[in-house]
Amino acid sequence: MTDTARLPGALEHHWSWQIRGACRTVDTNLFFHPTNERGAAAKQREQVAKSVCARCPVLAECREYALEVREPYGVWGGLTEDERRALIAGRHARRPVAA
């Protein structure tokens, strides 16, 4: 479940980028795996979703949002769930330790 404490506030400017998303004209099922999807089928769906993201004018905003709120499901900003988890883990690993 998404940790709602990380969600941006209700102010419109936090969300308005979504209106310009390339995904708005595509079936949302493309971005979220169905139950028991594995292997080649999952990779194929993810690649098609990423191709939509690749032409999206708000790719950076979408990616940053997904990383900031730790979106647990789907392809967001051209990244899969596993790719986002790896980036987040890498960000935490590079943080300097306070003395």
PDB file of C-alpha atoms in Angstrom:
ATOM      1  CA  MET A   1       0.000   0.000   0.000  1.00  0.00           C
ATOM      2  CA  THR A   2       1.191   3.489  -0.799  1.00  0.00           C
ATOM      3  CA  ASP A   3       2.334   5.465   2.220  1.00  0.00           C
ATOM      4  CA  THR A   4      -0.019   8.435   1.939  1.00  0.00           C
ATOM      5  CA  ALA A   5       2.134  10.515   4.291  1.00  0.00           C
ATOM      6  CA  ARG A   6       4.535  11.012   1.366  1.00  0.00           C
ATOM      7  CA  LEU A   7       1.849  12.273  -1.031  1.00  0.00           C
ATOM      8  CA  PRO A   8       2.049  15.918  -2.059  1.00  0.00           C
ATOM      9  CA  GLY A   9      -0.574  18.267  -0.728  1.00  0.00           C
ATOM     10  CA  ALA A  10      -3.926  19.024  -2.295  1.00  0.00           C
ATOM     11  CA  LEU A  11      -2.676  22.103  -4.135  1.00  0.00           C
ATOM     12  CA  GLU A  12      -3.358  21.839  -7.854  1.00  0.00           C
ATOM     13  CA  HIS A  13       0.243  22.504  -8.929  1.00  0.00           C
ATOM     14  CA  HIS A  14       1.312  19.242  -7.268  1.00  0.00           C
ATOM     15  CA  TRP A  15      -0.899  17.251  -9.639  1.00  0.00           C
ATOM     16  CA  SER A  16      -1.441  19.297 -12.812  1.00  0.00           C
ATOM     17  CA  TRP A  17       1.427  17.575 -14.654  1.00  0.00           C
ATOM     18  CA  GLN A  18      -0.700  14.403 -14.811  1.00  0.00           C
ATOM     19  CA  ILE A  19      -3.102  16.057 -17.263  1.00  0.00           C
ATOM     20  CA  ARG A  20      -0.308  16.175 -19.860  1.00  0.00           C
ATOM     21  CA  GLY A  21       0.713  12.527 -19.444  1.00  0.00           C
ATOM     22  CA  ALA A  22       0.966  10.377 -22.583  1.00  0.00           C
ATOM     23  CA  CYS A  23      -0.618   7.560 -20.572  1.00  0.00           C
ATOM     24  CA  ARG A  24      -3.953   9.398 -20.379  1.00  0.00           C
ATOM     25  CA  THR A  25      -4.937   8.073 -23.800  1.00  0.00           C
ATOM     26  CA  VAL A  26      -3.814   4.485 -23.135  1.00  0.00           C
ATOM     27  CA  ASP A  27      -5.519   1.648 -21.260  1.00  0.00           C
ATOM     28  CA  THR A  28      -4.210   1.827 -17.687  1.00  0.00           C
ATOM     29  CA  ASN A  29      -3.946  -1.973 -17.569  1.00  0.00           C
ATOM     30  CA  LEU A  30      -0.820  -1.577 -19.678  1.00  0.00           C
ATOM     31  CA  PHE A  31       0.992  -0.031 -16.704  1.00  0.00           C
ATOM     32  CA  PHE A  32      -0.077  -2.501 -13.993  1.00  0.00           C
ATOM     33  CA  HIS A  33       0.511  -6.231 -14.089  1.00  0.00           C
ATOM     34  CA  PRO A  34      -2.439  -8.583 -13.845  1.00  0.00           C
ATOM     35  CA  THR A  35      -2.462 -11.303 -11.203  1.00  0.00           C
ATOM     36  CA  ASN A  36       0.018 -14.097 -11.929  1.00  0.00           C
ATOM     37  CA  GLU A  37       1.687 -12.344 -14.872  1.00  0.00           C
ATOM     38  CA  ARG A  38       5.290 -13.504 -15.103  1.00  0.00           C
ATOM     39  CA  GLY A  39       8.242 -13.870 -17.425  1.00  0.00           C
ATOM     40  CA  ALA A  40       8.048 -12.897 -21.076  1.00  0.00           C
ATOM     41  CA  ALA A  41       4.473 -11.612 -20.822  1.00  0.00           C
ATOM     42  CA  ALA A  42       5.442  -9.214 -18.010  1.00  0.00           C
ATOM     43  CA  LYS A  43       8.539  -8.007 -19.852  1.00  0.00           C
ATOM     44  CA  GLN A  44       6.546  -7.438 -23.048  1.00  0.00           C
ATOM     45  CA  ARG A  45       3.851  -5.406 -21.245  1.00  0.00           C
ATOM     46  CA  GLU A  46       6.488  -3.375 -19.375  1.00  0.00           C
ATOM     47  CA  GLN A  47       8.352  -2.581 -22.609  1.00  0.00           C
ATOM     48  CA  VAL A  48       5.169  -1.357 -24.280  1.00  0.00           C
ATOM     49  CA  ALA A  49       4.354   0.775 -21.212  1.00  0.00           C
ATOM     50  CA  LYS A  50       7.885   2.185 -21.220  1.00  0.00           C
ATOM     51  CA  SER A  51       7.521   3.080 -24.897  1.00  0.00           C
ATOM     52  CA  VAL A  52       4.523   5.246 -23.950  1.00  0.00           C
ATOM     53  CA  CYS A  53       6.603   6.838 -21.188  1.00  0.00           C
ATOM     54  CA  ALA A  54       9.488   7.482 -23.584  1.00  0.00           C
ATOM     55  CA  ARG A  55       7.332   9.896 -25.612  1.00  0.00           C
ATOM     56  CA  CYS A  56       5.735  11.529 -22.574  1.00  0.00           C
ATOM     57  CA  PRO A  57       6.213  15.271 -22.009  1.00  0.00           C
ATOM     58  CA  VAL A  58       6.003  14.853 -18.216  1.00  0.00           C
ATOM     59  CA  LEU A  59       8.275  11.816 -17.824  1.00  0.00           C
ATOM     60  CA  ALA A  60      10.555  13.562 -15.313  1.00  0.00           C
ATOM     61  CA  GLU A  61       7.679  14.800 -13.146  1.00  0.00           C
ATOM     62  CA  CYS A  62       6.030  11.379 -13.167  1.00  0.00           C
ATOM     63  CA  ARG A  63       9.273   9.597 -12.274  1.00  0.00           C
ATOM     64  CA  GLU A  64      10.083  11.982  -9.441  1.00  0.00           C
ATOM     65  CA  TYR A  65       6.558  11.668  -8.062  1.00  0.00           C
ATOM     66  CA  ALA A  66       6.748   7.857  -8.097  1.00  0.00           C
ATOM     67  CA  LEU A  67      10.134   7.880  -6.386  1.00  0.00           C
ATOM     68  CA  GLU A  68       9.110  10.496  -3.822  1.00  0.00           C
ATOM     69  CA  VAL A  69       5.945   8.706  -2.716  1.00  0.00           C
ATOM     70  CA  ARG A  70       7.492   5.259  -3.265  1.00  0.00           C
ATOM     71  CA  GLU A  71       4.725   4.186  -5.593  1.00  0.00           C
ATOM     72  CA  PRO A  72       4.626   0.407  -5.081  1.00  0.00           C
ATOM     73  CA  TYR A  73       2.819  -0.675  -8.253  1.00  0.00           C
ATOM     74  CA  GLY A  74       3.058  -0.237 -11.985  1.00  0.00           C
ATOM     75  CA  VAL A  75       5.250   1.544 -14.479  1.00  0.00           C
ATOM     76  CA  TRP A  76       5.653   5.224 -13.574  1.00  0.00           C
ATOM     77  CA  GLY A  77       8.028   7.636 -15.277  1.00  0.00           C
ATOM     78  CA  GLY A  78       9.391   4.840 -17.427  1.00  0.00           C
ATOM     79  CA  LEU A  79      10.450   2.739 -14.434  1.00  0.00           C
ATOM     80  CA  THR A  80       9.080  -0.560 -13.188  1.00  0.00           C
ATOM     81  CA  GLU A  81       8.461  -1.335  -9.530  1.00  0.00           C
ATOM     82  CA  ASP A  82      11.813  -3.132  -9.258  1.00  0.00           C
ATOM     83  CA  GLU A  83      13.704  -0.335 -11.003  1.00  0.00           C
ATOM     84  CA  ARG A  84      12.226   2.256  -8.646  1.00  0.00           C
ATOM     85  CA  ARG A  85      13.084   0.165  -5.586  1.00  0.00           C
ATOM     86  CA  ALA A  86      16.677  -0.143  -6.806  1.00  0.00           C
ATOM     87  CA  LEU A  87      16.969   3.617  -7.375  1.00  0.00           C
ATOM     88  CA  ILE A  88      15.533   4.382  -3.944  1.00  0.00           C
ATOM     89  CA  ALA A  89      17.908   1.902  -2.319  1.00  0.00           C
ATOM     90  CA  GLY A  90      20.808   3.512  -4.192  1.00  0.00           C
ATOM     91  CA  ARG A  91      19.778   6.978  -3.032  1.00  0.00           C
ATOM     92  CA  HIS A  92      19.739   5.827   0.573  1.00  0.00           C
ATOM     93  CA  ALA A  93      23.088   4.080   0.222  1.00  0.00           C
ATOM     94  CA  ARG A  94      24.737   7.284  -1.057  1.00  0.00           C
ATOM     95  CA  ARG A  95      23.449   9.551   1.705  1.00  0.00           C
ATOM     96  CA  PRO A  96      26.212  10.817   3.976  1.00  0.00           C
ATOM     97  CA  VAL A  97      26.026   9.656   7.555  1.00  0.00           C
ATOM     98  CA  ALA A  98      25.639  12.517  10.036  1.00  0.00           C
ATOM     99  CA  ALA A  99      28.383  12.666  12.637  1.00  0.00           C
TER     100      ALA A  99
END
